[in-house]
Coordinates of C-alpha atoms in Angstrom, one line a residue:
M1 CA 13.4 7.7 -33.3
A2 CA 15.4 7.7 -29.9
V3 CA 19.0 8.8 -29.8
D4 CA 21.4 8.1 -26.9
I5 CA 20.0 10.4 -24.2
E6 CA 22.8 10.3 -21.8
A7 CA 25.4 11.3 -24.5
Q8 CA 23.0 14.3 -25.3
N9 CA 22.7 15.2 -21.7
Q10 CA 26.5 15.4 -21.5
I11 CA 26.6 17.5 -24.4
Q12 CA 23.9 19.8 -23.1
D13 CA 25.4 20.1 -19.6
V14 CA 29.2 20.7 -20.4
K15 CA 30.5 23.2 -23.0
T16 CA 33.5 22.2 -25.2
N17 CA 35.7 24.0 -22.6
G18 CA 34.2 22.0 -19.8
T19 CA 32.4 25.1 -18.1
P20 CA 29.0 23.9 -17.1
L21 CA 25.9 25.4 -18.9
E22 CA 22.9 26.8 -17.3
P23 CA 19.8 25.0 -16.5
R24 CA 18.0 23.6 -19.6
E25 CA 15.0 25.9 -19.2
K26 CA 17.1 29.1 -19.3
V27 CA 19.2 27.8 -22.3
A28 CA 16.2 26.9 -24.3
N29 CA 13.5 29.8 -23.3
D30 CA 14.1 32.7 -20.8
R31 CA 10.4 32.4 -19.9
P32 CA 9.9 31.9 -16.2
K33 CA 8.7 28.4 -15.0
T34 CA 5.1 27.6 -14.1
P35 CA 5.1 27.8 -10.2
R36 CA 4.5 24.2 -8.8
P37 CA 1.2 24.1 -6.9
K38 CA 1.8 24.0 -3.1
R39 CA 1.6 20.2 -1.9
P40 CA -0.4 19.4 1.0
N41 CA 1.4 19.1 4.2
F42 CA 1.3 15.3 5.0
N43 CA 3.2 15.9 8.2
E44 CA 0.4 17.8 9.6
I45 CA -2.4 15.8 8.2
H46 CA -1.0 12.4 9.1
A47 CA 0.4 13.7 12.6
K48 CA -1.2 10.9 14.5
P49 CA 0.0 7.5 13.6
I50 CA -2.9 5.7 15.4
P51 CA -6.5 6.9 16.1
L52 CA -5.6 7.3 19.8
D53 CA -5.3 10.6 21.9
V54 CA -2.1 10.6 24.0
Y55 CA -1.3 12.6 27.0
P56 CA 2.5 12.5 27.7
L57 CA 3.8 13.7 30.9
P58 CA 6.2 17.0 31.1
T59 CA 9.7 16.5 30.3
F60 CA 11.8 15.9 33.4
I61 CA 14.8 18.4 33.6
P62 CA 17.4 17.4 36.4
H63 CA 18.6 20.9 37.0
N64 CA 15.2 22.5 37.1
P65 CA 13.1 21.5 40.1
I66 CA 10.1 23.0 38.9
S67 CA 9.8 20.2 36.1
I68 CA 9.2 17.7 39.1
V69 CA 6.1 19.8 40.3
R70 CA 4.7 20.0 36.7
I71 CA 5.0 16.0 36.6
A72 CA 3.3 16.0 39.9
L73 CA 0.5 18.0 38.9
S74 CA -0.1 16.4 35.6
L75 CA -0.3 13.0 37.3
L76 CA -2.6 14.4 40.0
S77 CA -5.1 15.8 37.4
H78 CA -4.9 12.6 35.3
S79 CA -5.6 10.6 38.4
L80 CA -8.6 12.8 39.4
F81 CA -10.0 13.5 35.8
P82 CA -8.6 10.5 33.6
P83 CA -8.5 11.7 30.0
K84 CA -10.2 9.6 27.3
P85 CA -8.0 8.0 24.8
H86 CA -10.7 8.1 22.1
A87 CA -12.3 11.3 21.1
V88 CA -14.9 9.2 19.3
V89 CA -15.4 5.5 18.8
H90 CA -15.9 4.8 15.1
R91 CA -18.7 2.4 14.2
A92 CA -18.6 -0.1 11.3
Y93 CA -20.5 -3.3 10.2
F94 CA -19.4 -6.6 8.7
S95 CA -20.3 -7.5 5.2
A96 CA -20.7 -11.2 4.5
E97 CA -20.8 -10.4 0.7
T98 CA -17.5 -8.6 0.4
Q99 CA -16.0 -10.3 3.7
A100 CA -14.8 -7.0 4.7
I101 CA -15.7 -4.3 7.4
H102 CA -17.6 -1.4 6.0
V103 CA -17.3 2.2 7.4
T104 CA -19.8 4.4 6.1
D105 CA -19.5 7.7 8.3
A106 CA -17.6 10.5 6.3
A107 CA -15.9 11.6 9.4
S108 CA -14.7 8.2 10.5
I109 CA -13.5 7.4 7.1
R110 CA -11.2 10.5 7.0
A111 CA -10.1 9.9 10.7
L112 CA -9.2 6.2 10.1
W113 CA -7.2 6.9 6.7
E114 CA -5.4 10.0 8.2
Q115 CA -4.5 8.6 11.4
G116 CA -2.7 5.2 10.6
F117 CA -3.8 4.5 6.8
W118 CA -6.5 2.1 7.5
G119 CA -8.4 0.4 5.0
K120 CA -9.2 1.5 1.3
G121 CA -11.8 3.2 -0.6
S122 CA -14.3 1.0 -2.1
L123 CA -14.2 3.2 -5.3
S124 CA -10.7 4.3 -5.1
R125 CA -7.4 2.5 -5.4
S126 CA -6.2 3.4 -1.9
E127 CA -7.3 6.6 -0.4
P128 CA -11.1 7.4 -0.5
Q129 CA -11.2 10.1 -3.2
W130 CA -14.2 9.1 -5.1
L131 CA -16.1 12.4 -4.2
I132 CA -13.3 14.6 -5.0
G133 CA -12.9 13.0 -8.3
E134 CA -16.5 13.1 -9.0
K135 CA -16.6 16.7 -8.5
K136 CA -13.5 17.4 -10.7
K137 CA -15.3 15.4 -13.4
R138 CA -18.3 17.6 -13.2
G139 CA -16.2 20.8 -13.0
I140 CA -17.2 21.6 -9.3
E141 CA -13.6 21.5 -7.9
E142 CA -10.4 22.4 -9.6
S143 CA -8.2 20.1 -7.3
K144 CA -7.2 16.7 -8.7
T145 CA -6.9 13.4 -6.7
S146 CA -3.7 11.9 -6.5
A147 CA -4.7 9.0 -9.0
E148 CA -5.6 11.5 -11.5
V149 CA -2.2 13.4 -11.2
T150 CA -0.5 10.1 -11.7
Q151 CA -2.5 9.2 -14.8
N152 CA -1.9 12.7 -16.2
R153 CA 1.6 12.6 -15.6
R154 CA 2.0 9.3 -17.2
E155 CA 0.2 10.4 -20.4
E156 CA 2.2 13.6 -20.6
R157 CA 5.4 11.5 -20.2
K158 CA 4.4 9.2 -23.0
Q159 CA 3.7 12.2 -25.1
F160 CA 6.8 13.9 -24.0
K161 CA 9.0 11.0 -25.1
L162 CA 7.2 10.9 -28.4
E163 CA 7.9 14.5 -29.0
R164 CA 11.5 14.0 -28.1
A165 CA 12.0 11.1 -30.5
R166 CA 10.4 13.5 -33.3
A167 CA 12.8 16.3 -32.6
Q168 CA 15.8 14.2 -32.2
R169 CA 14.9 12.4 -35.6
E170 CA 14.7 15.7 -37.3
A171 CA 17.8 16.9 -35.7
I172 CA 19.8 13.9 -37.0
E173 CA 18.4 14.3 -40.6
Q174 CA 19.4 18.0 -40.4
Q175 CA 23.1 16.8 -39.4
L176 CA 23.2 14.2 -42.2
R177 CA 22.2 16.8 -44.8
Q178 CA 25.0 19.3 -43.4
E179 CA 27.4 16.4 -43.8
G180 CA 26.3 15.5 -47.4
K181 CA 25.0 12.1 -46.5
L182 CA 21.4 12.9 -47.0
D183 CA 19.8 14.8 -49.9
A184 CA 17.6 18.0 -49.2
D185 CA 14.2 16.1 -49.7
G186 CA 15.5 12.7 -48.4
S187 CA 14.7 11.1 -45.1
I188 CA 16.1 8.3 -42.6
E189 CA 13.5 5.9 -44.1
D190 CA 15.3 6.2 -47.4
M191 CA 18.7 5.4 -45.9
V192 CA 17.3 2.5 -44.2
D193 CA 15.7 1.2 -47.5
D194 CA 19.0 1.5 -49.3
G195 CA 21.0 -0.2 -46.5
Q196 CA 23.1 2.6 -45.6
V197 CA 21.8 2.5 -41.9
S198 CA 19.9 0.3 -39.9
E199 CA 17.0 0.9 -37.3
S200 CA 16.4 -0.9 -34.1
P201 CA 12.5 -1.6 -32.9
R202 CA 13.3 1.3 -30.3
G203 CA 14.2 3.7 -33.3
T204 CA 17.8 3.9 -32.7
I205 CA 19.9 4.5 -36.0
Y206 CA 23.1 2.0 -36.5
T207 CA 25.7 2.0 -39.1
P208 CA 25.4 -1.4 -40.9
D209 CA 29.0 -2.4 -40.8
A210 CA 30.4 -1.3 -37.4
G211 CA 27.2 -1.0 -35.5
D212 CA 27.9 2.4 -34.3
V213 CA 25.1 4.4 -33.0
V214 CA 24.2 7.6 -35.0
T215 CA 24.0 10.4 -32.6
V216 CA 23.7 14.3 -32.7
S217 CA 26.6 16.5 -32.3
G218 CA 26.9 20.3 -32.1
D219 CA 25.6 22.6 -29.5
A220 CA 23.2 24.4 -32.0
I221 CA 21.2 21.2 -32.8
V222 CA 20.9 20.2 -29.3
S223 CA 19.4 23.8 -28.3
E224 CA 17.1 23.5 -31.0
I225 CA 16.0 20.2 -29.5
D226 CA 15.5 21.6 -26.1
K227 CA 13.8 24.8 -27.4
S228 CA 11.2 22.6 -29.2
L229 CA 10.7 20.3 -26.1
T230 CA 10.3 23.4 -23.8
E231 CA 7.8 25.2 -25.9
S232 CA 5.7 21.7 -25.8
A233 CA 6.4 20.9 -22.0
P234 CA 3.9 19.1 -20.1
S235 CA 1.0 20.9 -18.7
W236 CA -0.7 18.5 -16.0
R237 CA -0.5 21.4 -13.4
R238 CA -2.4 23.8 -15.6
V239 CA -6.2 24.0 -15.1
D240 CA -8.0 25.5 -18.0
S241 CA -11.6 25.0 -17.1
A242 CA -13.6 27.3 -14.8
P243 CA -15.5 25.7 -11.9
A244 CA -19.1 25.0 -12.8
E245 CA -21.9 25.8 -10.4
E246 CA -21.7 23.6 -7.3
L247 CA -24.1 20.7 -7.0
E248 CA -25.0 18.6 -4.2
I249 CA -23.4 15.2 -4.9
K250 CA -24.0 12.2 -2.6
D251 CA -20.8 10.2 -1.7
Q252 CA -21.3 6.7 -2.5
E253 CA -18.0 5.6 -1.3
H254 CA -17.2 3.6 2.0
L255 CA -13.9 2.5 3.7
Q256 CA -13.5 -1.1 3.4
L257 CA -11.3 -2.8 6.4
T258 CA -9.7 -6.4 6.3
P259 CA -10.8 -8.5 9.3
E260 CA -7.2 -8.1 10.6
E261 CA -7.4 -4.2 10.5
A262 CA -10.7 -4.1 12.0
F263 CA -9.8 -6.6 14.8
Y264 CA -6.6 -4.7 15.7
L265 CA -8.8 -1.4 16.0
T266 CA -11.4 -3.2 18.1
Y267 CA -9.3 -5.5 20.3
I268 CA -6.0 -3.5 20.8
L269 CA -6.9 0.0 20.3
G270 CA -10.7 0.0 21.0
A271 CA -11.1 2.6 18.4
L272 CA -13.7 0.8 16.4
A273 CA -16.9 -0.9 17.3
I274 CA -18.6 -3.6 15.0
I275 CA -22.5 -3.6 14.8
S276 CA -24.9 -5.8 13.0
I277 CA -26.6 -5.0 9.8
S278 CA -29.9 -5.5 11.2
G279 CA -29.0 -2.9 14.0
I280 CA -28.8 -0.2 11.2
T281 CA -32.0 1.5 10.8
D282 CA -33.3 4.8 9.3
E283 CA -32.7 6.5 12.6
G284 CA -29.1 5.4 12.6
P285 CA -26.9 2.3 14.0
S286 CA -27.8 0.8 17.2
N287 CA -25.7 0.7 20.2
E288 CA -25.3 -3.1 20.4
F289 CA -21.7 -4.0 19.5
Y290 CA -20.3 -7.3 18.7
P291 CA -18.0 -8.7 21.6
T292 CA -14.6 -9.5 20.6
W293 CA -14.7 -13.2 21.2
Y294 CA -17.4 -13.4 18.7
L295 CA -15.7 -11.4 16.2
V296 CA -12.8 -14.0 16.3
R297 CA -15.2 -16.8 15.6
L298 CA -17.0 -14.8 12.8
Y299 CA -13.9 -13.6 11.0
A300 CA -12.4 -17.4 11.2
A301 CA -15.7 -18.7 9.9
Y302 CA -15.3 -16.6 6.8
A303 CA -11.7 -17.1 6.4
S304 CA -12.0 -20.9 5.5
S305 CA -12.6 -21.7 1.8
P306 CA -15.0 -22.6 0.8
I307 CA -17.1 -20.9 3.5
S308 CA -19.2 -23.3 5.5
E309 CA -22.9 -21.8 5.5
T310 CA -23.9 -24.2 8.0
H311 CA -21.0 -23.1 10.3
V312 CA -22.0 -19.4 10.0
A313 CA -25.7 -20.1 10.6
Q314 CA -24.9 -22.3 13.7
L315 CA -22.5 -19.4 14.9
T316 CA -25.3 -16.6 14.4
T317 CA -27.8 -18.9 16.1
T318 CA -25.8 -19.6 19.1
Y319 CA -24.8 -15.9 19.6
Q320 CA -28.3 -14.8 19.7
L321 CA -29.1 -17.6 22.2
S322 CA -26.1 -16.8 24.4
K323 CA -27.5 -13.4 24.9
D324 CA -30.5 -15.1 26.5
N325 CA -29.7 -16.4 30.0
S326 CA -32.3 -19.0 29.8
S327 CA -30.8 -20.7 27.0
S328 CA -29.3 -24.1 27.4
R329 CA -25.7 -25.0 27.4
A330 CA -26.3 -27.8 24.9
S331 CA -26.9 -25.3 22.1
I332 CA -23.6 -23.6 22.6
R333 CA -21.6 -26.8 22.0
D334 CA -22.9 -26.9 18.5
V335 CA -20.5 -24.3 17.4
P336 CA -17.5 -25.9 15.5
S337 CA -14.2 -25.2 16.9
I338 CA -11.6 -23.0 15.4
E339 CA -8.6 -24.6 13.8
P340 CA -5.0 -23.3 15.1
D341 CA -4.0 -22.9 11.5
N342 CA -7.0 -20.9 10.3
Q343 CA -6.1 -18.2 7.9
F344 CA -7.5 -15.4 9.8
L345 CA -5.5 -16.3 12.9
L346 CA -2.4 -16.8 11.0
R347 CA -2.7 -13.4 9.1
Y348 CA -3.8 -11.4 12.3
V349 CA -0.8 -12.8 14.2
V350 CA 1.7 -11.3 11.7
Y351 CA -0.3 -8.2 11.2
H352 CA -0.4 -7.6 15.1
H353 CA 3.4 -8.4 15.1
F354 CA 4.2 -5.8 12.7
R355 CA 1.7 -3.2 13.7
S356 CA 3.0 -3.4 17.3
L357 CA 6.6 -2.7 16.0
G358 CA 5.3 0.7 14.4
W359 CA 5.2 -0.3 10.8
V360 CA 2.1 0.5 8.7
V361 CA 0.8 -2.7 7.3
R362 CA -1.0 -2.8 4.1
P363 CA -2.4 -5.8 1.9
G364 CA 0.1 -6.9 -0.7
I365 CA -2.1 -8.4 -3.2
K366 CA -0.8 -6.0 -5.6
F367 CA 2.5 -7.6 -5.6
A368 CA 1.5 -11.3 -5.0
V369 CA 2.3 -11.3 -1.2
D370 CA 0.3 -11.1 1.8
Y371 CA 1.3 -7.8 3.3
L372 CA 3.6 -4.8 2.5
L373 CA 5.4 -2.8 5.3
Y374 CA 5.6 1.1 5.1
L375 CA 7.9 3.0 7.4
R376 CA 5.3 5.8 7.9
G377 CA 2.7 5.2 5.3
P378 CA 1.9 5.4 1.5
A379 CA 1.9 9.1 1.6
F380 CA 5.6 9.4 2.7
H381 CA 7.6 6.3 1.4
H382 CA 7.2 3.3 -0.9
A383 CA 6.9 0.0 0.7
E384 CA 10.3 -1.5 2.0
F385 CA 9.3 -4.9 2.7
A386 CA 6.8 -7.6 1.3
I387 CA 5.5 -10.2 3.6
M388 CA 4.9 -13.8 2.9
I389 CA 3.3 -15.8 5.5
I390 CA 4.1 -19.5 5.8
P391 CA 2.6 -21.9 8.6
S392 CA 5.1 -24.1 10.3
Y393 CA 4.3 -27.2 12.1
S394 CA 7.4 -27.9 14.2
H395 CA 5.5 -28.3 17.5
R396 CA 5.9 -31.8 19.0
Y397 CA 2.0 -32.2 19.0
W398 CA 2.1 -32.3 15.1
N399 CA 4.4 -35.4 15.1
E400 CA 3.6 -37.2 18.3
A401 CA -0.2 -36.7 18.7
P402 CA -2.0 -40.1 18.6
G403 CA -4.7 -40.5 15.8
S404 CA -4.0 -37.4 14.0
E405 CA -1.6 -38.7 11.3
S406 CA -3.9 -37.8 8.4
G407 CA -4.2 -34.2 9.3
I408 CA -0.5 -33.9 10.1
D409 CA 0.4 -35.4 6.5
K410 CA -2.2 -33.0 5.0
R411 CA -0.7 -29.9 6.5
K412 CA 3.0 -31.0 5.7
Q413 CA 1.9 -31.6 2.1
E414 CA 0.7 -28.1 2.0
L415 CA 3.6 -26.8 3.4
G416 CA 5.8 -28.8 1.0
K417 CA 4.3 -26.7 -1.7
K418 CA 6.4 -23.9 -1.1
D419 CA 9.3 -25.3 -3.2
W420 CA 12.4 -23.6 -4.9
W421 CA 10.3 -22.4 -8.0
W422 CA 7.8 -20.7 -5.9
L423 CA 10.2 -18.8 -3.9
H424 CA 12.0 -17.8 -7.1
R425 CA 8.8 -16.5 -8.6
V426 CA 7.8 -14.5 -5.5
N427 CA 11.4 -13.0 -5.1
R428 CA 11.6 -12.1 -8.6
V429 CA 8.4 -10.0 -8.4
Q430 CA 9.6 -8.2 -5.4
T431 CA 13.0 -7.5 -6.9
A432 CA 11.5 -6.0 -9.9
V433 CA 9.4 -3.5 -7.7
F434 CA 12.6 -3.0 -5.5
K435 CA 11.2 -4.4 -2.3
T436 CA 12.8 -6.8 -0.1
L437 CA 11.3 -10.2 0.6
V438 CA 10.4 -11.5 4.1
L439 CA 9.2 -14.8 4.8
V440 CA 7.3 -15.0 8.1
Y441 CA 7.0 -18.3 9.7
V442 CA 4.3 -18.7 12.1
E443 CA 4.4 -21.5 14.6
V444 CA 1.1 -23.2 14.8
P445 CA 0.4 -24.4 18.4
P446 CA -1.7 -27.5 19.4
P447 CA -5.6 -27.1 19.2
W448 CA -6.7 -24.6 21.7
D449 CA -10.4 -24.3 21.0
A450 CA -11.9 -27.1 23.1
K451 CA -15.6 -28.3 22.5
G452 CA -18.0 -26.9 24.8
G453 CA -16.9 -23.3 25.2
L454 CA -18.2 -20.3 23.1
E455 CA -16.0 -17.4 24.6
V456 CA -12.3 -17.2 23.7
D457 CA -9.4 -15.9 25.9
I458 CA -7.8 -13.9 23.0
G459 CA -4.7 -12.9 25.0
S460 CA -3.8 -16.5 25.8
V461 CA -4.3 -17.6 22.3
L462 CA -2.2 -14.9 20.8
K463 CA 0.7 -15.9 23.3
S464 CA 0.6 -19.6 22.0
Y465 CA 1.8 -18.4 18.5
T466 CA 5.4 -17.7 17.5
V467 CA 6.7 -15.5 14.7
R468 CA 10.1 -16.0 12.9
E469 CA 11.3 -13.7 10.2
V470 CA 13.5 -14.8 7.4
V471 CA 14.8 -11.9 5.0
V472 CA 15.3 -13.2 1.4
R473 CA 17.9 -11.3 -0.6
R474 CA 19.5 -12.1 -3.9
W475 CA 23.2 -13.3 -3.6
S476 CA 25.5 -11.2 -5.7
P477 CA 29.2 -12.0 -5.8
N478 CA 30.2 -8.3 -6.0
R479 CA 28.2 -7.5 -2.9
N480 CA 28.3 -10.5 -0.9
R481 CA 31.9 -11.4 -0.8
D482 CA 33.5 -12.9 2.5

C-alpha cells in the first residue's frame, strides 16, 4: 500500500522544531554507503565530434610578436607537408536486404561511434555492446553494458517500490493499533471489509466519509520505515560472481548506418568508402569504391516504396557498362531519372542541414518522427528536438508546368494528409517524452535529373532545395500571455 510520499519526506527531512535532520542514510543506518563505481570519461572518449583530424593554427596574441612567427611557421609547414585529415578511411558495404550500410571492422565501428555517434549496433539498442554483454553473460568480464545497467535499475526500482509500500502498510497498521482503531491481530483488509476505510487501486487508504488520506505520523515510525528500506537497498552496482576463465568469443555484431549517415560521411567528410559485396573476398575488401554519383542513384532507388527491382537491375548493369569506355551511350539512357521529391533526397537534405549546424542527428522512429537532435550526443544529453519532414510544393513549376496536372494533384493530396489530427498525435507523443516538435518543410525544386545523363552534380542539386523550420509548442494561457 502506498502512502503520501511527499508528506513523509517532509516528516523525515524536518524535525518538529524546524531543524533539518541528517541525510536518510545516516538516520537509518550508520554504515558507510557503497562507493559508486567510476564512470567512464565521456568527454575524453567522445573528444572528436566528427571523424576528422583538425590542425588549428596557433593562437594570435596582439601584444606578443612571437605568436606571429608561430603562425607563419605553422602555415609554412602545412604548405610544404600538408597534413592528412583522415587517419584512416573506413570501409563499408551496402546491404540490399537491410537497406543499410554495414561496417564490420571492429576499429572502424568504435571510431565511428565514438567520433560523432554514427549508426547503431545490429544486435544492440544503440551503442555496439553485444560483445561486452556476451562476455558478461558468460562470466568473463565483470563490467556491464549501459543497457544492462538501465534494466537492472528498473527492476531494482520496481522491487524498491514494493518493499516501500509493504513497509508503509505495516507502519499504518502499527499506528492504527496504537490509536485503538485496529485489533492486535487485525489488518487493513479487515477494516476495508467492514467499511471503515476504503482503498484505491494504487493502495492508498481513505476514510469513507471525508475522503482523507490515512498517512503515517511520528518520527519513530518513519525512522523504522527508512531503516527497513536501507537494509534492503538496491544492489545493482554489486558484482557477486567471480570472472570465469576467458574464452575467445567472436564478435557477431556490425555497425549499421542509414543511407543519409553514410552519404554524409562519404560525400562531405570523405571518411567512409562504400565497396560492393562482390569485392569482399577471403583476403579482405577490394580497393574499388563506388563513386558518390552512383551512391545517390543507388540510395534513391531503394528509398522508393515498393522497390523497383527492374530499376535496380538497370542501374547496376549501367554502372558496370559505364566503367567500360567502349560501351555505348544508348545503354546509359536506360537508367530511370530521380524524382525531385525522392524520400532519400528529402531526408538527406534535412540531415545535411542539421549536421552542418553541429547537431548530432539520430533516427527518431522510436518517437514516431524522422530525426532526433542531440546537443552533444546520447552519452551526454537527451534529445531536445524531434524533427518531422514535410515536402512543400510551393514552387511555380508545380502550379504552372503544362501537362503535369495529375502529378501535381497527387503530390498535393499526399501533402494534404497532414491534417490537424495528425499534428496533434505527433505533438502529443513529443510532449509526453519532453521533446520539442519541429516541422521541417523542404521546398521541392523542379525536376533536375534529365534523361541521358548518368553522373549527378550533387552540389548543384543540394543548392536547389530549401529548408524551413517551424517549431510547434503547446499554447498555455499562463506561459504565453501577451
